[in-house]
Amino acid sequence: MSGSPTSGPGQTSFAALRGQLHEAAAAFADGPGALEGILLGMVDDVDRAVREPLEIFPVCHHSPASALAMARRLREKQPKVVYLELCEDMAPLLGELRNCRLPVAVQAFASDVDGFPAEWAPLSVVAPITEASAEYQAIAYALDTPGVELVLVDRSSDHVFQWDSRHGERGPEGSSGPADGAPEPEAALHGEAVGVEIGDLRPRFAELEEHLLRHGKVRHWSEWWHQYVEVPLGDSDHDAYRQVMFLVGSLFRRLAPGDGDRVRVDEERERYMWTRMREHLAVGGVDPQDCLYVCGAFHAASRVEEFGVAGSGSYEISPRSATTWQHGLIPSSHAAIEAQFGLASGSVSIAASQWAKNLKRTRVRPYRLAGQDGAKKPRATKKAAPAVTAPPPQAADDRLSGFLRKPPVLDTLDEAELLGWSVEIVRAARRAGYLASTADAIAVFETSILLAGMRDRAKPTPYDFQDAAITCIEKDAVPGRRDVRRLVEIMMGGDRIGRVGYDALPPLARDVHDRLAPLELKLQQRGVQRALLDMNSRPELGACSDVLWMLRRLMPHGAARPIMGERKLGERSIQESWDLALGTHQRALIELGYEGVSIEQVLEQRLRRDAYGPRATTAIVLAAVEDATLYLGGRRLADELGARALEVLAAERTVDGAPEVLRRIRGLLAYYRTAEPVLPPWVESFVKAGYAHYCTLLPTAFTDEDATAGQVAAMLGFLFSMEGLALSLGCDRAQLKLAVAQSRPTDPERTALLWAAQVQLGALSRAELRERCDELLANPMVVPAYPRYLSGFVHALVPVPGLADVVVEAVSNAFGRLPDPVLLPWLPTLITTLRAGAADLAPLLIREAGRIFPARLAALDAWVPPWREIPGAGASDDGCTQAAGARGRGAALLFAHPGTLDAVAGLLGCDGTWDEPDAGPAGPAGAALPARHPDTATAWESLLAGA
């Protein structure tokens, strides 16, 4: 569509504008050509959209001027059908907006995908709605006006992902605004959802945007739009508004770069919407003159064949995929909208402030849903502006020529407003820790006027005021949590955060609120609230505790955080304290409702998903078993997941998860042995299969370079700690002995582990182990690797905790025998090796050292290590030092403090006397009680003889 005029009614209304643009193209481009085609083509786009019988109302997303023009037009035209550019599958949710406090977002969510790549899951589409938006005005009018039908005509949420190969629709600025600094937590309210908006009006030609920003003397696009489009359109009439928006949409469309994928999606959406509207008109028999089509200005200037009620194209809508979509409302915020659509930080808050200012100035009565939470009731004393009869569509005049030629209006400075801003920002800055004063308020006032004059503006804008406040108040550092830029945003309206009402929540979220009602807290309120649960005095709070522990398992960190109390296998607290922020994390709670109707159902589904997923390991499945036992109770799910753990264990060929498997199975065994009369069958099968499994992998793990010492130690820990149960279930200990005998490690850490395993099996005595340690210290070639041997010995405490005294002895001998030139360079290596490889086992080693070494410094000089106490005496395999002589030393404490045993003897009726400690063999021998009470011995004799 070039610059040639088209025939039809109303075509001559833009003849003067065409002539002016032709002259401008010839003057600036040295003759007609491409520039003339673009300029006259834009006029053709405007002319075509204006002459369409079905009135097109172009809007910009979250634009106060669009919302104001929409409220005016709806009261003038009173359409019977409103076609809205919004995903058609979101229509059933719009009635729930009256139960919410705006801003909120309509969401379509799919956790299980069918027809899309699995890595895309979960799929999420959101359409945020604020009160200062044209779409909300149209929704409120249609839902609260009898006889009016609201029809959503944009493609479904499923088609959003079908058509967009980039898996998302982001604003040109990316996913965050241009403001510096860390993003606010409220900016993440939409999560990873794909944003859908009405009216993405921003140049797709980077050079054009840069040109507009530079000549407009602004920093970002939101400020340019506010200054040159938003403010001038706030006082324009309906025809001027439509023609200007048509022209802007056509300009950005014709100067868009050749992004084929994005253009394809835009044209597909336009064909889809016009096809849906023609289908509805054909079925309902509604006159197009009684309808209103609300869409983005970019799509209003469409040039597809299907454009208009008399479009010639035949578009076929593709079927949806088999993905099941869930729909709901989630809370939104100004910061979340700015972050998702690439708007400048604070621009939505400034738009909300501008919306309130426009309503006050024009006295237009906006539409609000009946019963809307947070909506201000209109005052009865103020009357709305009288309605103006809308002129016939064919009588529309050319308003573009006057709008484009009109110079900036030199509006008188609104000193009262600017003074109020200046005083308020100083007050807010002082509360935030700044040393601001009245002089700073005056400086901000004067600097705002100065900046507006430098930028050729009739009056300071909120952006000018923001720059002036930063310049005059913020000096070298930010004393508090917020800088001046953020304080201005809060002052202009703040980051208003929406809330989904109770009636609009999914069943799961309502069930959670009902079950937590005994806590008597305002759970929908944002912020952290403290909940105190005393199950001893109020047993009914035990059910609340169960819900809170499941929410802690399912929701993000901080939604439900325990301060006092814990939930472990076999342990339940009688008093608990929680920090709850369910209102802050309302989106996460709502998305849980898309997965099931109760939190128990969602938890069971997630546990099954973890256990049966493609990346499930034995440790993951055992963790699912533990969570099922801990949170859901009963044996059905735990037994099923336990059988799954047995299957996964049999299929594993590595020992990566051995430490976690050992920890989990030990905890489950301890729980079942105390809480159940018999062990579950899957536990016995798991121990039996794990014993054979790790015996098979043990020789390979000792030589595998990818296996760590901790993993090998965990395998040995499983084999030795589960040995008694495994042997009782029919396992053969010879299999373990054979696996240890076949192990040939070359690494010092694993060599030490092998020696510990041989000691546990009896193939190596403690004396031989000590001799090997002495040989290592005596060999200068091995001394540099001695710390790694010690690390292996520390890891060996997992399977053989009785070796703690040997490890202490090995470390002590190293410090006692090595000279300082060897010990000092070697010491850092020892510390870093033990810290990196065996930090969790160090407490056991420290306790053993504390038991062996003297407790007081004065006793250290005369102290003799136990392994050197009796020179020449050997040590038995059980670790007990044998004393020379025919008689043992006895218990020294008993002879030193005989009063305790005298009292016990008195209770038992014994009247004997103490033997002297140094008495010889002539003293009494044997036990005196059997001689005094022979009946007991006789009964034992008869039992033993009968056996």
JSON list of C-alpha atoms in Angstrom, two decimals, residues 450-576:
[
{"chain": "A", "resi": 450, "resn": "LEU", "atom": "CA", "xyz": [15.75, 24.37, 35.19]},
{"chain": "A", "resi": 451, "resn": "LEU", "atom": "CA", "xyz": [15.84, 20.85, 33.74]},
{"chain": "A", "resi": 452, "resn": "ALA", "atom": "CA", "xyz": [12.43, 21.30, 32.11]},
{"chain": "A", "resi": 453, "resn": "GLY", "atom": "CA", "xyz": [13.65, 24.49, 30.44]},
{"chain": "A", "resi": 454, "resn": "MET", "atom": "CA", "xyz": [16.83, 22.83, 29.19]},
{"chain": "A", "resi": 455, "resn": "ARG", "atom": "CA", "xyz": [14.74, 20.05, 27.69]},
{"chain": "A", "resi": 456, "resn": "ASP", "atom": "CA", "xyz": [12.25, 22.42, 25.99]},
{"chain": "A", "resi": 457, "resn": "ARG", "atom": "CA", "xyz": [9.34, 21.36, 28.12]},
{"chain": "A", "resi": 458, "resn": "ALA", "atom": "CA", "xyz": [6.42, 23.54, 29.10]},
{"chain": "A", "resi": 459, "resn": "LYS", "atom": "CA", "xyz": [6.44, 22.25, 32.68]},
{"chain": "A", "resi": 460, "resn": "PRO", "atom": "CA", "xyz": [8.49, 19.79, 34.72]},
{"chain": "A", "resi": 461, "resn": "THR", "atom": "CA", "xyz": [7.47, 16.19, 34.31]},
{"chain": "A", "resi": 462, "resn": "PRO", "atom": "CA", "xyz": [7.79, 13.52, 37.00]},
{"chain": "A", "resi": 463, "resn": "TYR", "atom": "CA", "xyz": [10.98, 12.40, 35.25]},
{"chain": "A", "resi": 464, "resn": "ASP", "atom": "CA", "xyz": [12.46, 15.89, 35.49]},
{"chain": "A", "resi": 465, "resn": "PHE", "atom": "CA", "xyz": [11.55, 15.99, 39.16]},
{"chain": "A", "resi": 466, "resn": "GLN", "atom": "CA", "xyz": [13.15, 12.58, 39.71]},
{"chain": "A", "resi": 467, "resn": "ASP", "atom": "CA", "xyz": [16.43, 13.71, 38.13]},
{"chain": "A", "resi": 468, "resn": "ALA", "atom": "CA", "xyz": [16.40, 16.91, 40.16]},
{"chain": "A", "resi": 469, "resn": "ALA", "atom": "CA", "xyz": [15.79, 15.02, 43.42]},
{"chain": "A", "resi": 470, "resn": "ILE", "atom": "CA", "xyz": [18.67, 12.65, 42.72]},
{"chain": "A", "resi": 471, "resn": "THR", "atom": "CA", "xyz": [20.97, 15.56, 41.91]},
{"chain": "A", "resi": 472, "resn": "CYS", "atom": "CA", "xyz": [20.12, 17.64, 44.97]},
{"chain": "A", "resi": 473, "resn": "ILE", "atom": "CA", "xyz": [19.56, 15.04, 47.71]},
{"chain": "A", "resi": 474, "resn": "GLU", "atom": "CA", "xyz": [21.60, 11.94, 46.92]},
{"chain": "A", "resi": 475, "resn": "LYS", "atom": "CA", "xyz": [25.25, 12.69, 47.56]},
{"chain": "A", "resi": 476, "resn": "ASP", "atom": "CA", "xyz": [28.04, 10.13, 47.81]},
{"chain": "A", "resi": 477, "resn": "ALA", "atom": "CA", "xyz": [26.32, 7.14, 49.44]},
{"chain": "A", "resi": 478, "resn": "VAL", "atom": "CA", "xyz": [22.87, 5.73, 50.16]},
{"chain": "A", "resi": 479, "resn": "PRO", "atom": "CA", "xyz": [22.41, 5.66, 53.94]},
{"chain": "A", "resi": 480, "resn": "GLY", "atom": "CA", "xyz": [19.43, 3.35, 53.96]},
{"chain": "A", "resi": 481, "resn": "ARG", "atom": "CA", "xyz": [17.89, 0.55, 51.97]},
{"chain": "A", "resi": 482, "resn": "ARG", "atom": "CA", "xyz": [16.37, 2.79, 49.27]},
{"chain": "A", "resi": 483, "resn": "ASP", "atom": "CA", "xyz": [17.96, 5.39, 47.06]},
{"chain": "A", "resi": 484, "resn": "VAL", "atom": "CA", "xyz": [16.31, 8.64, 46.01]},
{"chain": "A", "resi": 485, "resn": "ARG", "atom": "CA", "xyz": [15.11, 7.19, 42.69]},
{"chain": "A", "resi": 486, "resn": "ARG", "atom": "CA", "xyz": [13.16, 4.53, 44.58]},
{"chain": "A", "resi": 487, "resn": "LEU", "atom": "CA", "xyz": [11.81, 7.10, 47.02]},
{"chain": "A", "resi": 488, "resn": "VAL", "atom": "CA", "xyz": [10.43, 9.16, 44.13]},
{"chain": "A", "resi": 489, "resn": "GLU", "atom": "CA", "xyz": [8.77, 6.07, 42.67]},
{"chain": "A", "resi": 490, "resn": "ILE", "atom": "CA", "xyz": [7.12, 5.33, 46.02]},
{"chain": "A", "resi": 491, "resn": "MET", "atom": "CA", "xyz": [6.01, 8.94, 46.37]},
{"chain": "A", "resi": 492, "resn": "MET", "atom": "CA", "xyz": [4.44, 8.91, 42.90]},
{"chain": "A", "resi": 493, "resn": "GLY", "atom": "CA", "xyz": [2.24, 5.97, 43.80]},
{"chain": "A", "resi": 494, "resn": "GLY", "atom": "CA", "xyz": [4.61, 3.31, 44.95]},
{"chain": "A", "resi": 495, "resn": "ASP", "atom": "CA", "xyz": [5.03, -0.21, 43.75]},
{"chain": "A", "resi": 496, "resn": "ARG", "atom": "CA", "xyz": [1.40, -1.10, 44.15]},
{"chain": "A", "resi": 497, "resn": "ILE", "atom": "CA", "xyz": [1.07, -4.82, 44.67]},
{"chain": "A", "resi": 498, "resn": "GLY", "atom": "CA", "xyz": [-2.14, -6.65, 43.85]},
{"chain": "A", "resi": 499, "resn": "ARG", "atom": "CA", "xyz": [-3.86, -9.36, 45.80]},
{"chain": "A", "resi": 500, "resn": "VAL", "atom": "CA", "xyz": [-6.10, -12.20, 44.70]},
{"chain": "A", "resi": 501, "resn": "GLY", "atom": "CA", "xyz": [-9.18, -12.47, 46.90]},
{"chain": "A", "resi": 502, "resn": "TYR", "atom": "CA", "xyz": [-10.22, -15.61, 48.73]},
{"chain": "A", "resi": 503, "resn": "ASP", "atom": "CA", "xyz": [-13.13, -16.34, 46.38]},
{"chain": "A", "resi": 504, "resn": "ALA", "atom": "CA", "xyz": [-10.84, -16.13, 43.33]},
{"chain": "A", "resi": 505, "resn": "LEU", "atom": "CA", "xyz": [-8.26, -18.57, 44.72]},
{"chain": "A", "resi": 506, "resn": "PRO", "atom": "CA", "xyz": [-8.07, -22.17, 43.45]},
{"chain": "A", "resi": 507, "resn": "PRO", "atom": "CA", "xyz": [-9.48, -24.92, 45.72]},
{"chain": "A", "resi": 508, "resn": "LEU", "atom": "CA", "xyz": [-6.05, -25.87, 47.08]},
{"chain": "A", "resi": 509, "resn": "ALA", "atom": "CA", "xyz": [-5.26, -22.33, 48.22]},
{"chain": "A", "resi": 510, "resn": "ARG", "atom": "CA", "xyz": [-8.68, -21.95, 49.85]},
{"chain": "A", "resi": 511, "resn": "ASP", "atom": "CA", "xyz": [-8.18, -25.31, 51.59]},
{"chain": "A", "resi": 512, "resn": "VAL", "atom": "CA", "xyz": [-4.83, -24.15, 52.96]},
{"chain": "A", "resi": 513, "resn": "HIS", "atom": "CA", "xyz": [-6.38, -20.94, 54.32]},
{"chain": "A", "resi": 514, "resn": "ASP", "atom": "CA", "xyz": [-9.24, -22.91, 55.89]},
{"chain": "A", "resi": 515, "resn": "ARG", "atom": "CA", "xyz": [-6.93, -25.43, 57.54]},
{"chain": "A", "resi": 516, "resn": "LEU", "atom": "CA", "xyz": [-4.70, -22.68, 58.92]},
{"chain": "A", "resi": 517, "resn": "ALA", "atom": "CA", "xyz": [-7.66, -20.67, 60.26]},
{"chain": "A", "resi": 518, "resn": "PRO", "atom": "CA", "xyz": [-7.01, -21.83, 63.89]},
{"chain": "A", "resi": 519, "resn": "LEU", "atom": "CA", "xyz": [-3.80, -19.78, 63.82]},
{"chain": "A", "resi": 520, "resn": "GLU", "atom": "CA", "xyz": [-5.97, -16.63, 63.68]},
{"chain": "A", "resi": 521, "resn": "LEU", "atom": "CA", "xyz": [-3.61, -14.81, 61.31]},
{"chain": "A", "resi": 522, "resn": "LYS", "atom": "CA", "xyz": [-4.29, -12.64, 58.27]},
{"chain": "A", "resi": 523, "resn": "LEU", "atom": "CA", "xyz": [-2.61, -15.00, 55.83]},
{"chain": "A", "resi": 524, "resn": "GLN", "atom": "CA", "xyz": [-3.45, -12.92, 52.74]},
{"chain": "A", "resi": 525, "resn": "GLN", "atom": "CA", "xyz": [-1.63, -9.92, 54.13]},
{"chain": "A", "resi": 526, "resn": "ARG", "atom": "CA", "xyz": [1.85, -9.32, 52.74]},
{"chain": "A", "resi": 527, "resn": "GLY", "atom": "CA", "xyz": [4.84, -9.45, 55.05]},
{"chain": "A", "resi": 528, "resn": "VAL", "atom": "CA", "xyz": [6.07, -11.87, 57.66]},
{"chain": "A", "resi": 529, "resn": "GLN", "atom": "CA", "xyz": [3.80, -12.99, 60.48]},
{"chain": "A", "resi": 530, "resn": "ARG", "atom": "CA", "xyz": [4.79, -15.04, 63.51]},
{"chain": "A", "resi": 531, "resn": "ALA", "atom": "CA", "xyz": [2.72, -18.11, 64.37]},
{"chain": "A", "resi": 532, "resn": "LEU", "atom": "CA", "xyz": [3.09, -19.84, 67.75]},
{"chain": "A", "resi": 533, "resn": "LEU", "atom": "CA", "xyz": [1.84, -23.42, 68.03]},
{"chain": "A", "resi": 534, "resn": "ASP", "atom": "CA", "xyz": [1.50, -25.13, 71.40]},
{"chain": "A", "resi": 535, "resn": "MET", "atom": "CA", "xyz": [0.19, -28.60, 70.57]},
{"chain": "A", "resi": 536, "resn": "ASN", "atom": "CA", "xyz": [0.32, -29.58, 74.23]},
{"chain": "A", "resi": 537, "resn": "SER", "atom": "CA", "xyz": [-2.40, -27.14, 75.30]},
{"chain": "A", "resi": 538, "resn": "ARG", "atom": "CA", "xyz": [-4.20, -26.99, 71.92]},
{"chain": "A", "resi": 539, "resn": "PRO", "atom": "CA", "xyz": [-4.03, -30.39, 70.20]},
{"chain": "A", "resi": 540, "resn": "GLU", "atom": "CA", "xyz": [-6.03, -29.09, 67.23]},
{"chain": "A", "resi": 541, "resn": "LEU", "atom": "CA", "xyz": [-2.96, -27.11, 66.14]},
{"chain": "A", "resi": 542, "resn": "GLY", "atom": "CA", "xyz": [-1.26, -30.38, 65.25]},
{"chain": "A", "resi": 543, "resn": "ALA", "atom": "CA", "xyz": [-3.16, -30.35, 61.95]},
{"chain": "A", "resi": 544, "resn": "CYS", "atom": "CA", "xyz": [-1.87, -26.82, 61.28]},
{"chain": "A", "resi": 545, "resn": "SER", "atom": "CA", "xyz": [1.65, -28.03, 61.96]},
{"chain": "A", "resi": 546, "resn": "ASP", "atom": "CA", "xyz": [1.25, -30.79, 59.38]},
{"chain": "A", "resi": 547, "resn": "VAL", "atom": "CA", "xyz": [0.10, -28.24, 56.79]},
{"chain": "A", "resi": 548, "resn": "LEU", "atom": "CA", "xyz": [2.98, -25.89, 57.54]},
{"chain": "A", "resi": 549, "resn": "TRP", "atom": "CA", "xyz": [5.60, -28.61, 57.18]},
{"chain": "A", "resi": 550, "resn": "MET", "atom": "CA", "xyz": [4.15, -29.64, 53.83]},
{"chain": "A", "resi": 551, "resn": "LEU", "atom": "CA", "xyz": [4.10, -26.00, 52.68]},
{"chain": "A", "resi": 552, "resn": "ARG", "atom": "CA", "xyz": [7.73, -25.70, 53.68]},
{"chain": "A", "resi": 553, "resn": "ARG", "atom": "CA", "xyz": [8.47, -28.72, 51.49]},
{"chain": "A", "resi": 554, "resn": "LEU", "atom": "CA", "xyz": [6.48, -27.44, 48.49]},
{"chain": "A", "resi": 555, "resn": "MET", "atom": "CA", "xyz": [6.80, -23.65, 48.47]},
{"chain": "A", "resi": 556, "resn": "PRO", "atom": "CA", "xyz": [9.80, -21.33, 48.01]},
{"chain": "A", "resi": 557, "resn": "HIS", "atom": "CA", "xyz": [12.11, -20.52, 50.87]},
{"chain": "A", "resi": 558, "resn": "GLY", "atom": "CA", "xyz": [10.60, -17.93, 53.17]},
{"chain": "A", "resi": 559, "resn": "ALA", "atom": "CA", "xyz": [6.94, -18.78, 52.61]},
{"chain": "A", "resi": 560, "resn": "ALA", "atom": "CA", "xyz": [6.85, -20.98, 55.71]},
{"chain": "A", "resi": 561, "resn": "ARG", "atom": "CA", "xyz": [10.04, -20.91, 57.80]},
{"chain": "A", "resi": 562, "resn": "PRO", "atom": "CA", "xyz": [10.30, -22.78, 61.13]},
{"chain": "A", "resi": 563, "resn": "ILE", "atom": "CA", "xyz": [11.94, -20.83, 63.94]},
{"chain": "A", "resi": 564, "resn": "MET", "atom": "CA", "xyz": [11.48, -23.40, 66.70]},
{"chain": "A", "resi": 565, "resn": "GLY", "atom": "CA", "xyz": [10.67, -27.06, 66.30]},
{"chain": "A", "resi": 566, "resn": "GLU", "atom": "CA", "xyz": [11.67, -29.71, 63.82]},
{"chain": "A", "resi": 567, "resn": "ARG", "atom": "CA", "xyz": [10.14, -32.64, 62.01]},
{"chain": "A", "resi": 568, "resn": "LYS", "atom": "CA", "xyz": [12.29, -35.77, 61.79]},
{"chain": "A", "resi": 569, "resn": "LEU", "atom": "CA", "xyz": [11.55, -39.46, 61.49]},
{"chain": "A", "resi": 570, "resn": "GLY", "atom": "CA", "xyz": [10.09, -40.56, 64.79]},
{"chain": "A", "resi": 571, "resn": "GLU", "atom": "CA", "xyz": [10.18, -37.04, 66.28]},
{"chain": "A", "resi": 572, "resn": "ARG", "atom": "CA", "xyz": [7.40, -34.46, 66.57]},
{"chain": "A", "resi": 573, "resn": "SER", "atom": "CA", "xyz": [7.68, -31.18, 68.41]},
{"chain": "A", "resi": 574, "resn": "ILE", "atom": "CA", "xyz": [5.10, -30.21, 71.00]},
{"chain": "A", "resi": 575, "resn": "GLN", "atom": "CA", "xyz": [5.79, -26.51, 70.50]},
{"chain": "A", "resi": 576, "resn": "GLU", "atom": "CA", "xyz": [6.66, -24.74, 67.27]}
]
